[in-house]
mmCIF file of C-alpha atoms in Angstrom:
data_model
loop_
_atom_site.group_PDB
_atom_site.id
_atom_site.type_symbol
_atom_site.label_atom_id
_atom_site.label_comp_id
_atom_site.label_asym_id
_atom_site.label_seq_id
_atom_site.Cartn_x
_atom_site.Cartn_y
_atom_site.Cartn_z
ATOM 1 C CA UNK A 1 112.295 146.117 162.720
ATOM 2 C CA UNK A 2 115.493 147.348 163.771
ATOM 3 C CA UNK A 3 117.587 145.147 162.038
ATOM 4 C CA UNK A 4 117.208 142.235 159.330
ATOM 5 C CA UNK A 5 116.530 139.480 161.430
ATOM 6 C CA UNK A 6 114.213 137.310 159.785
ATOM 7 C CA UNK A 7 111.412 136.722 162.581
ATOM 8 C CA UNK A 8 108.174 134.891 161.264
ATOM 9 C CA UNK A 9 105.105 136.131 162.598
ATOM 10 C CA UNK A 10 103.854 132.111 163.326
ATOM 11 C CA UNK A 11 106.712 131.915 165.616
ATOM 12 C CA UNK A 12 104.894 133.574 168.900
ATOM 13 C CA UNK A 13 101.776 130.938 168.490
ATOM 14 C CA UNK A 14 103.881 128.339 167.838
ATOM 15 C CA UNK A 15 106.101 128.928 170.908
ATOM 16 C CA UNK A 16 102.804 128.914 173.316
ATOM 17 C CA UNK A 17 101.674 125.459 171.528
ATOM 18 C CA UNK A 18 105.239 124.266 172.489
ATOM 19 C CA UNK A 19 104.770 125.906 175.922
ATOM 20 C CA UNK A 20 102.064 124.494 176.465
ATOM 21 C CA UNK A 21 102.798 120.680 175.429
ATOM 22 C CA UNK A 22 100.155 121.113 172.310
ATOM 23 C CA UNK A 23 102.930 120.563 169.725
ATOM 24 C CA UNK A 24 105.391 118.266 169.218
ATOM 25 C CA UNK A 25 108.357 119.498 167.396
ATOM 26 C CA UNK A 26 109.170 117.935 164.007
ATOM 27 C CA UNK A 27 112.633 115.804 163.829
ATOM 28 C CA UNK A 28 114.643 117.745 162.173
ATOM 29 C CA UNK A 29 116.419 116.810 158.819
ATOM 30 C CA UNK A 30 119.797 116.942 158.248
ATOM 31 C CA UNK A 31 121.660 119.522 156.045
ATOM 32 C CA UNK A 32 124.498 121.281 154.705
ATOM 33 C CA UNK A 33 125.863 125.037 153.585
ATOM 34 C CA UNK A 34 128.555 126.632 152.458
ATOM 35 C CA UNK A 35 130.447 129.809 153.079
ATOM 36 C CA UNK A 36 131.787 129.809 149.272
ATOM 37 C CA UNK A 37 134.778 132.758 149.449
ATOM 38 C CA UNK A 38 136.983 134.193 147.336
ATOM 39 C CA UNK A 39 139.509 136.367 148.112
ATOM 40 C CA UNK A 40 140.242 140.531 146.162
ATOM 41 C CA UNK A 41 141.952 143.695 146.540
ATOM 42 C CA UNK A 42 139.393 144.772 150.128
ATOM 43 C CA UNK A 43 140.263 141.093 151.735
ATOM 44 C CA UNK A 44 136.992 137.948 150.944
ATOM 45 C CA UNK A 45 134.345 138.401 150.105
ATOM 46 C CA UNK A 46 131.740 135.198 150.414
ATOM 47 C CA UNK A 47 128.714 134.188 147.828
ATOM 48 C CA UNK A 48 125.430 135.108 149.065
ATOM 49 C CA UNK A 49 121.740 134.312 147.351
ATOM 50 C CA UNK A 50 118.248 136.090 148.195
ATOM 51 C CA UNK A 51 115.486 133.482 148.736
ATOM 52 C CA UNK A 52 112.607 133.998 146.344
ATOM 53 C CA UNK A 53 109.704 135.769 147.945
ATOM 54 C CA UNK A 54 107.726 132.618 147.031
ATOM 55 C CA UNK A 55 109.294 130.430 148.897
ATOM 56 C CA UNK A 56 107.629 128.867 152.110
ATOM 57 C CA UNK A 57 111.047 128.920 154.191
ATOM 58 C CA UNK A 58 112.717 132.669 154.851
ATOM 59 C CA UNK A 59 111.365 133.886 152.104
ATOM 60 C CA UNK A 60 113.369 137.027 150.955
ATOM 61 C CA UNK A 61 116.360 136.099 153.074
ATOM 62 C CA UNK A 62 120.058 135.925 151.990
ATOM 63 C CA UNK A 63 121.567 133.066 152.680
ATOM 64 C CA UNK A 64 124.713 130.652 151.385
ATOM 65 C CA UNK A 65 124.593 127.605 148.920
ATOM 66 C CA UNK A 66 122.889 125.211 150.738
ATOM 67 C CA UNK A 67 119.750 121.994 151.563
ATOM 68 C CA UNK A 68 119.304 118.966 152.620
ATOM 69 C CA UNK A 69 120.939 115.444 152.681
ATOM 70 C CA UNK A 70 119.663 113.297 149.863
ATOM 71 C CA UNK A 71 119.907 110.049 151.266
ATOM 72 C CA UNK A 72 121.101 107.931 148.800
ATOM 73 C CA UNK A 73 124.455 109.484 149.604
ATOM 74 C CA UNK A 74 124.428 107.384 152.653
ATOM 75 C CA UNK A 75 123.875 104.337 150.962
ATOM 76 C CA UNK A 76 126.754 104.379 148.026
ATOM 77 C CA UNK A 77 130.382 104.153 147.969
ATOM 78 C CA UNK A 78 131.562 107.978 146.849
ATOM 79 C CA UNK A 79 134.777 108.348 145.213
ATOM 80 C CA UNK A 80 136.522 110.397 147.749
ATOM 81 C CA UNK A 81 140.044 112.539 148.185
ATOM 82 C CA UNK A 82 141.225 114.151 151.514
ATOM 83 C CA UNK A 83 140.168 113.541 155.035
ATOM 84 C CA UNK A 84 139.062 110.175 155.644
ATOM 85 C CA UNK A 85 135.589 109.638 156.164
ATOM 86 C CA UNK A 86 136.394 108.547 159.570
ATOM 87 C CA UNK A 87 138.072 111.635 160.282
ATOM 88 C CA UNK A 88 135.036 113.401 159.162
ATOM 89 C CA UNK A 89 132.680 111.379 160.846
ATOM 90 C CA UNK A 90 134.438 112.429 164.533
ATOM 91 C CA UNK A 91 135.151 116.130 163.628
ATOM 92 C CA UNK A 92 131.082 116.182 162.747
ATOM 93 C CA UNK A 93 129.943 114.001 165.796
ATOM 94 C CA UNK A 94 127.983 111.397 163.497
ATOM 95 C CA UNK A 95 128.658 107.897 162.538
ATOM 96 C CA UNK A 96 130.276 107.272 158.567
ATOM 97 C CA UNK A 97 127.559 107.168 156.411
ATOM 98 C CA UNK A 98 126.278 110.159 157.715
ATOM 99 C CA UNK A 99 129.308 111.969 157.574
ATOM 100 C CA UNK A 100 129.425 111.069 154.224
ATOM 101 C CA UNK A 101 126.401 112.325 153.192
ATOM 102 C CA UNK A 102 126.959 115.579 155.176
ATOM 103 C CA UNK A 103 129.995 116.443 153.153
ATOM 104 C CA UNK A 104 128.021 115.202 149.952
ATOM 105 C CA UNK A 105 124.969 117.617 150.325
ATOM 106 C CA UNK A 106 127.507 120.470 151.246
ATOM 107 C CA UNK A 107 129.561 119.711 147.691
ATOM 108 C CA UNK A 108 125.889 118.851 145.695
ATOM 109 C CA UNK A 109 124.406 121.912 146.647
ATOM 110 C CA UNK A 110 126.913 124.361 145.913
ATOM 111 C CA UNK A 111 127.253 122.846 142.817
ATOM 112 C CA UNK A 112 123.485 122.789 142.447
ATOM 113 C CA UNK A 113 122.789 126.448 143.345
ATOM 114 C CA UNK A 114 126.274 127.868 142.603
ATOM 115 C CA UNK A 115 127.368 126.271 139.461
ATOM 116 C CA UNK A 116 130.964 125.315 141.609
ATOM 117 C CA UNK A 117 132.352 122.163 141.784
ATOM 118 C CA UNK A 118 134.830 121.019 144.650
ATOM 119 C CA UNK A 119 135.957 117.657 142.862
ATOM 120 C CA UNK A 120 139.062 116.935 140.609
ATOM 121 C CA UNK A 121 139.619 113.653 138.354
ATOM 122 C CA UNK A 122 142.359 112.924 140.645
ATOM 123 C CA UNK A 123 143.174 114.144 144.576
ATOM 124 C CA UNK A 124 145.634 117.032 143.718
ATOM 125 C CA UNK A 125 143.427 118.681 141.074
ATOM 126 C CA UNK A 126 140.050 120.071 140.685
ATOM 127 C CA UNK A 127 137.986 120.530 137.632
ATOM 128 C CA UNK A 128 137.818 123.789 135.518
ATOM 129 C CA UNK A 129 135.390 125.691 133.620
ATOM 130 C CA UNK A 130 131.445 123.808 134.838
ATOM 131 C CA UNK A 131 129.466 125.884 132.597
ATOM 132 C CA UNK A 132 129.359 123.768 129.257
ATOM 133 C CA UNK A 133 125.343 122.632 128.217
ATOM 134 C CA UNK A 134 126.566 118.779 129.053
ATOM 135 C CA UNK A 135 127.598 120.142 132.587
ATOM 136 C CA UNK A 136 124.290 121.609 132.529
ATOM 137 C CA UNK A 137 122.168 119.040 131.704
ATOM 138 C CA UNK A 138 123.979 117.120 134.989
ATOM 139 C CA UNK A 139 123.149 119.579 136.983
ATOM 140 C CA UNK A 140 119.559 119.414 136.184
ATOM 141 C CA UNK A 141 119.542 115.819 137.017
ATOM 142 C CA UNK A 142 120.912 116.182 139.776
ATOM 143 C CA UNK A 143 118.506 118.963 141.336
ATOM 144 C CA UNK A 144 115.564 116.799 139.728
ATOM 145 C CA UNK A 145 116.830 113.803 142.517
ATOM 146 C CA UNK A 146 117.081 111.892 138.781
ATOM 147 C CA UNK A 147 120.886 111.175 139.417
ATOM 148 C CA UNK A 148 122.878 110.914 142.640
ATOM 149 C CA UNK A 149 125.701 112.559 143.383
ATOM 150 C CA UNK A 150 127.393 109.313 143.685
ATOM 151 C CA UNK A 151 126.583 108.152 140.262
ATOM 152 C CA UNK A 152 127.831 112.077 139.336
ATOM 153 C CA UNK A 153 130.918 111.672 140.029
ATOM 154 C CA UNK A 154 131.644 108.100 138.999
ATOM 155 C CA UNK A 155 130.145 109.110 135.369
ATOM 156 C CA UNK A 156 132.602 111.877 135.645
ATOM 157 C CA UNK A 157 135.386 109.785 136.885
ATOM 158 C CA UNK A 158 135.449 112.182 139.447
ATOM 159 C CA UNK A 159 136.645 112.528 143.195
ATOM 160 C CA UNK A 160 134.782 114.762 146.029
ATOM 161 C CA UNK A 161 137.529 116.751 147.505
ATOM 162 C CA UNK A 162 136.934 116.875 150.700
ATOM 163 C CA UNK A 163 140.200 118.362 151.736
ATOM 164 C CA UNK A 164 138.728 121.662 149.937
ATOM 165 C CA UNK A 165 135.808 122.208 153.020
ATOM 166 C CA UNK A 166 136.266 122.904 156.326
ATOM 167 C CA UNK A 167 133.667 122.516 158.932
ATOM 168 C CA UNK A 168 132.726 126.383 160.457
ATOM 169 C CA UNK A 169 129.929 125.466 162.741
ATOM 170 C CA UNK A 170 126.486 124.019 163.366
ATOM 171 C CA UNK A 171 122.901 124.916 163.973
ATOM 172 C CA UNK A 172 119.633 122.970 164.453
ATOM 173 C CA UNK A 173 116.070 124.856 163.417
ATOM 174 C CA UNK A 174 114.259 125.665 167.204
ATOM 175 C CA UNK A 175 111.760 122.638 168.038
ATOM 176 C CA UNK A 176 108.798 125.226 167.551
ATOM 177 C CA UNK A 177 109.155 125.228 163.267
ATOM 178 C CA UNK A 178 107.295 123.758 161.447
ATOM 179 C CA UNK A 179 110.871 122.985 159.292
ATOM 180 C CA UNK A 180 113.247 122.039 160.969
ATOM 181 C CA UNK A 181 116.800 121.000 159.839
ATOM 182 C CA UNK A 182 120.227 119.880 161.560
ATOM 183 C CA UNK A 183 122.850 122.230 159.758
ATOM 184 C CA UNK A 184 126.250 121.586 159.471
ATOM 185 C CA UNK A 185 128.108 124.776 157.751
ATOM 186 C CA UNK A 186 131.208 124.735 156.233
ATOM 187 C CA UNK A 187 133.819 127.350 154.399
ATOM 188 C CA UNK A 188 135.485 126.796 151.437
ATOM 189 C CA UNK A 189 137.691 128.863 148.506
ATOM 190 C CA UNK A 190 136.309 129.575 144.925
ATOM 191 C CA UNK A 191 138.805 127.044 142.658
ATOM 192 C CA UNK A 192 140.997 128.743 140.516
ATOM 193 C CA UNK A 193 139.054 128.378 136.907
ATOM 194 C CA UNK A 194 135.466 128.128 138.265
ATOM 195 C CA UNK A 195 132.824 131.182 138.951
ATOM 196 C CA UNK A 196 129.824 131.454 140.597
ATOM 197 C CA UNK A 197 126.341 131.790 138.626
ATOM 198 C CA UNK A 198 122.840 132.035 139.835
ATOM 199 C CA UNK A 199 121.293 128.519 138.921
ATOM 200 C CA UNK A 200 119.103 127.567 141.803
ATOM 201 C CA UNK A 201 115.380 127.694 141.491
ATOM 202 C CA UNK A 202 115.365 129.109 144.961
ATOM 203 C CA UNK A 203 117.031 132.188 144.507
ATOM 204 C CA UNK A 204 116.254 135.254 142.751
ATOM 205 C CA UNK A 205 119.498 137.132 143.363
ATOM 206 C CA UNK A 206 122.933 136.521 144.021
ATOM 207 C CA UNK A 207 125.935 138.691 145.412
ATOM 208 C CA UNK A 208 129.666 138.640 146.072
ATOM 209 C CA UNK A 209 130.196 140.677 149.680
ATOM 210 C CA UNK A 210 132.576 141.396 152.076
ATOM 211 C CA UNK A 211 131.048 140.055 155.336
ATOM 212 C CA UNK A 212 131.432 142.987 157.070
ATOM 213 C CA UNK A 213 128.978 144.750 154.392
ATOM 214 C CA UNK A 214 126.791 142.428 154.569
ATOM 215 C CA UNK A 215 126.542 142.527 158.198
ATOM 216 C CA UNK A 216 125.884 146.394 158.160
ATOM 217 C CA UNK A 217 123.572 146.301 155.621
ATOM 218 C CA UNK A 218 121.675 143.341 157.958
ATOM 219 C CA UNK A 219 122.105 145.809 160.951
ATOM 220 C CA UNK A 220 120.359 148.784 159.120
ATOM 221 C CA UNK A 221 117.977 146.809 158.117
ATOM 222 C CA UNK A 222 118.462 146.362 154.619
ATOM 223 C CA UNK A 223 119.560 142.601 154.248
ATOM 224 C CA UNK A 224 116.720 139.896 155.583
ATOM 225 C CA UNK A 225 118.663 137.208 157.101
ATOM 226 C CA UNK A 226 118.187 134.385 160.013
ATOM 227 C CA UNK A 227 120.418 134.144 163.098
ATOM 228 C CA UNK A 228 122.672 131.452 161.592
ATOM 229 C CA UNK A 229 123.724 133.736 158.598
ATOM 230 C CA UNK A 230 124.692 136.753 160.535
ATOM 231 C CA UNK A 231 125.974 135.036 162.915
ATOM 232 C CA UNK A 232 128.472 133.647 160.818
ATOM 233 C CA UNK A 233 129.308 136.785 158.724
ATOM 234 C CA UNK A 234 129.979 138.226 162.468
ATOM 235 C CA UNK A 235 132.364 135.761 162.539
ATOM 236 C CA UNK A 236 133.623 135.738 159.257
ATOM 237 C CA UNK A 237 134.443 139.383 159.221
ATOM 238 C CA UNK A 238 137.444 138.362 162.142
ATOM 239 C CA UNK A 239 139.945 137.204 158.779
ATOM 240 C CA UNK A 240 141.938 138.486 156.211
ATOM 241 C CA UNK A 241 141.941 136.164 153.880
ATOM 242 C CA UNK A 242 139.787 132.718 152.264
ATOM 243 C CA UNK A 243 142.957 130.850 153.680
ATOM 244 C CA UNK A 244 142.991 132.567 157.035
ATOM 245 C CA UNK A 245 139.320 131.562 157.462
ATOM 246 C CA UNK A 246 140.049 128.132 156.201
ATOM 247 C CA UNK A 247 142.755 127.651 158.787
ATOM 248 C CA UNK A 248 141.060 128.867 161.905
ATOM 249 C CA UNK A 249 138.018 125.988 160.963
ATOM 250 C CA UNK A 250 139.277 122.991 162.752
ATOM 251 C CA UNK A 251 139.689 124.414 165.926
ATOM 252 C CA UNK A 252 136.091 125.814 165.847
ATOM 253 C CA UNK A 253 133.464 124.481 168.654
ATOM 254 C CA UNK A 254 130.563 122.329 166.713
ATOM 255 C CA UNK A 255 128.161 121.675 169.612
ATOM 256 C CA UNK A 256 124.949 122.530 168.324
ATOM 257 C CA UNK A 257 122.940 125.764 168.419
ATOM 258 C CA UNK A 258 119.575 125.417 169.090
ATOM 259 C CA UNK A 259 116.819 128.593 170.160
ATOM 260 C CA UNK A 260 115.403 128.241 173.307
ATOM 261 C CA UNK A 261 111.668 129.566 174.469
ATOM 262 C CA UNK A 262 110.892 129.928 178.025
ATOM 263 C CA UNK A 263 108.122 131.735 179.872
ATOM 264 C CA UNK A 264 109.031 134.305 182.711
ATOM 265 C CA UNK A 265 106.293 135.677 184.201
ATOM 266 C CA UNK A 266 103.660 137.669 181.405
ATOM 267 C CA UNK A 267 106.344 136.786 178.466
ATOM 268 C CA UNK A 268 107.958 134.014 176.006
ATOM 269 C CA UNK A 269 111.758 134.993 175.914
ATOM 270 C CA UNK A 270 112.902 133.062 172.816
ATOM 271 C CA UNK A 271 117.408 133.404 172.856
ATOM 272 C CA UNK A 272 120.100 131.342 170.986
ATOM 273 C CA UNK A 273 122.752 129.980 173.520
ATOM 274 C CA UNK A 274 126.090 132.305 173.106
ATOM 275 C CA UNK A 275 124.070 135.004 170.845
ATOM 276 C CA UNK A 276 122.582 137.487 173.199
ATOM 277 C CA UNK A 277 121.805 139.736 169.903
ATOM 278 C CA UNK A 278 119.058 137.204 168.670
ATOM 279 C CA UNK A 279 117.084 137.187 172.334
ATOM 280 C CA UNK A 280 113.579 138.255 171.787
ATOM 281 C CA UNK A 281 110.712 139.154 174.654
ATOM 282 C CA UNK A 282 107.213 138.138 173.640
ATOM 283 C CA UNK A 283 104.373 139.816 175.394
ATOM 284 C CA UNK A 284 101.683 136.860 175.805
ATOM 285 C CA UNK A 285 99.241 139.136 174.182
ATOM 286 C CA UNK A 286 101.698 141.001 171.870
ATOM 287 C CA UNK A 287 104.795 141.464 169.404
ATOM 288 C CA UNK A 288 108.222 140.971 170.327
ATOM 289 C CA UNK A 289 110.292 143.196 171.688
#
């Protein structure tokens, strides 16, 4: 493998069976990440975690805070600060309720797997120091689907700050996995007071890196990632700053990327629209190319 592009070995059977009208693709389930940064002396650098080796999705690949909607969120009021949830609801291309729980599952799960918080007692603040075992045992809850966010943050008296994410961009899983989810990913800046610690069950590593390292470590190989995550450091690496990044989100295109798997003459060429670098040719007896 030239590079770190994480490329299961399923993927050239399953594309045939799609071919082929022998599979139908799985509806896909909706889900947020986030681009956590933090700005130092070399410019930002953004939180990255390794999936464990066990798990059954890109195992071994280094990815950002991140999973899928629980949805209760769509269900229950959600004490709320910044952008309306009609203004979120057109800048994601979904209706309120799922906007809602969108923006909850991105602020859940970087609590969840980060140990950060984007949520203040009032809509000019943000809460501190998230570490403490009461925090803790919250956080468990919350991962064990035993309390909703919702219910979180109103036994915190606490409001999601919404104004603290910014949507960045959005893929959908190709129609040939076997999991598939709808992705919305966002960027956001470390609060002042909080730090980052490994607590997700998923992950077996964690890292602070520039994007631009992280993208040459993917391009020699080293770093295991899929075509949403270096696509984005690609794209991250374009700013100075966590605030330069921030400000450059809203005007960003959110039409979906989805992979594509066509058969030209002896070969499957599986591409994602506007990344050529992801394009692989499958022999229909071989490996890709």
């Amino acid at each position: 493998m030239a590079n770190g592009q994480w490329y299961p070995p399923q993927w050239p059977d399953r594309i045939r069976a799609l071919a082929a009208g022998s599979l139908t693709p799985v509806t896909p389930r909706r889900a947020a990440t986030v681009m956590l940064l933090k700005d130092t002396g070399a410019g930002p650098v953004v939180h990255m975690l390794r999936r464990r080796a066990s798990m059954a999705f890109a195992a071994g690949a280094y990815a950002y805070p991140g999973g899928g909607v629980d949805p209760r969120d769509d269900e229950r009021h959600v004490g709320w600060a910044g952008p309306t949830r009609a203004w979120w609801a057109h800048r994601l291309g979904v209706d309120e309720a799922a906007a809602q729980a969108i923006v909850c599952a991105a602020v859940r799960e970087t609590y969840e797997e980060a140990g950060v918080l984007l949520a203040g007692p009032d809509p000019g603040s943000v809460v501190g120091d998230t570490t403490g075992p009461d925090w803790e045992a919250d956080r468990a809850a919350l991962v064990a689907r035993d309390l909703s966010f919702a219910e979180f943050l109103d036994r915190r008296g606490l409001l999601l700050r919404s104004d603290l994410l910014s949507a960045w961009t959005r893929w959908i899983t190709p129609e040939f996995e076997a999991r598939r989810y709808d992705t919305w990913f966002f960027v956001a800046d470390l609060p002042e007071g909080q730090r980052t610690r490994n607590t997700s069950t998923e992950a077996d590593r964690t890292v602070w890196i520039r994007p631009a390292e992280a993208a040459a470590s993917y391009d020699k190989g080293e770093l295991l990632m899929m075509p949403p995550t270096i696509a984005t450091l690609r794209q991250l690496t374009a700013y100075g700053s966590a605030a330069d990044a921030l400000a450059a989100a809203p005007g960003r295109d959110l039409t979906p990327v989805l992979a594509q798997a066509r058969l030209e003459g002896d070969e499957i060429v599986l591409s994602w629209p506007g990344h050529d670098e992801f394009t692989k040719h499958i022999p229909t007896g071989g490996a890709p190319a």
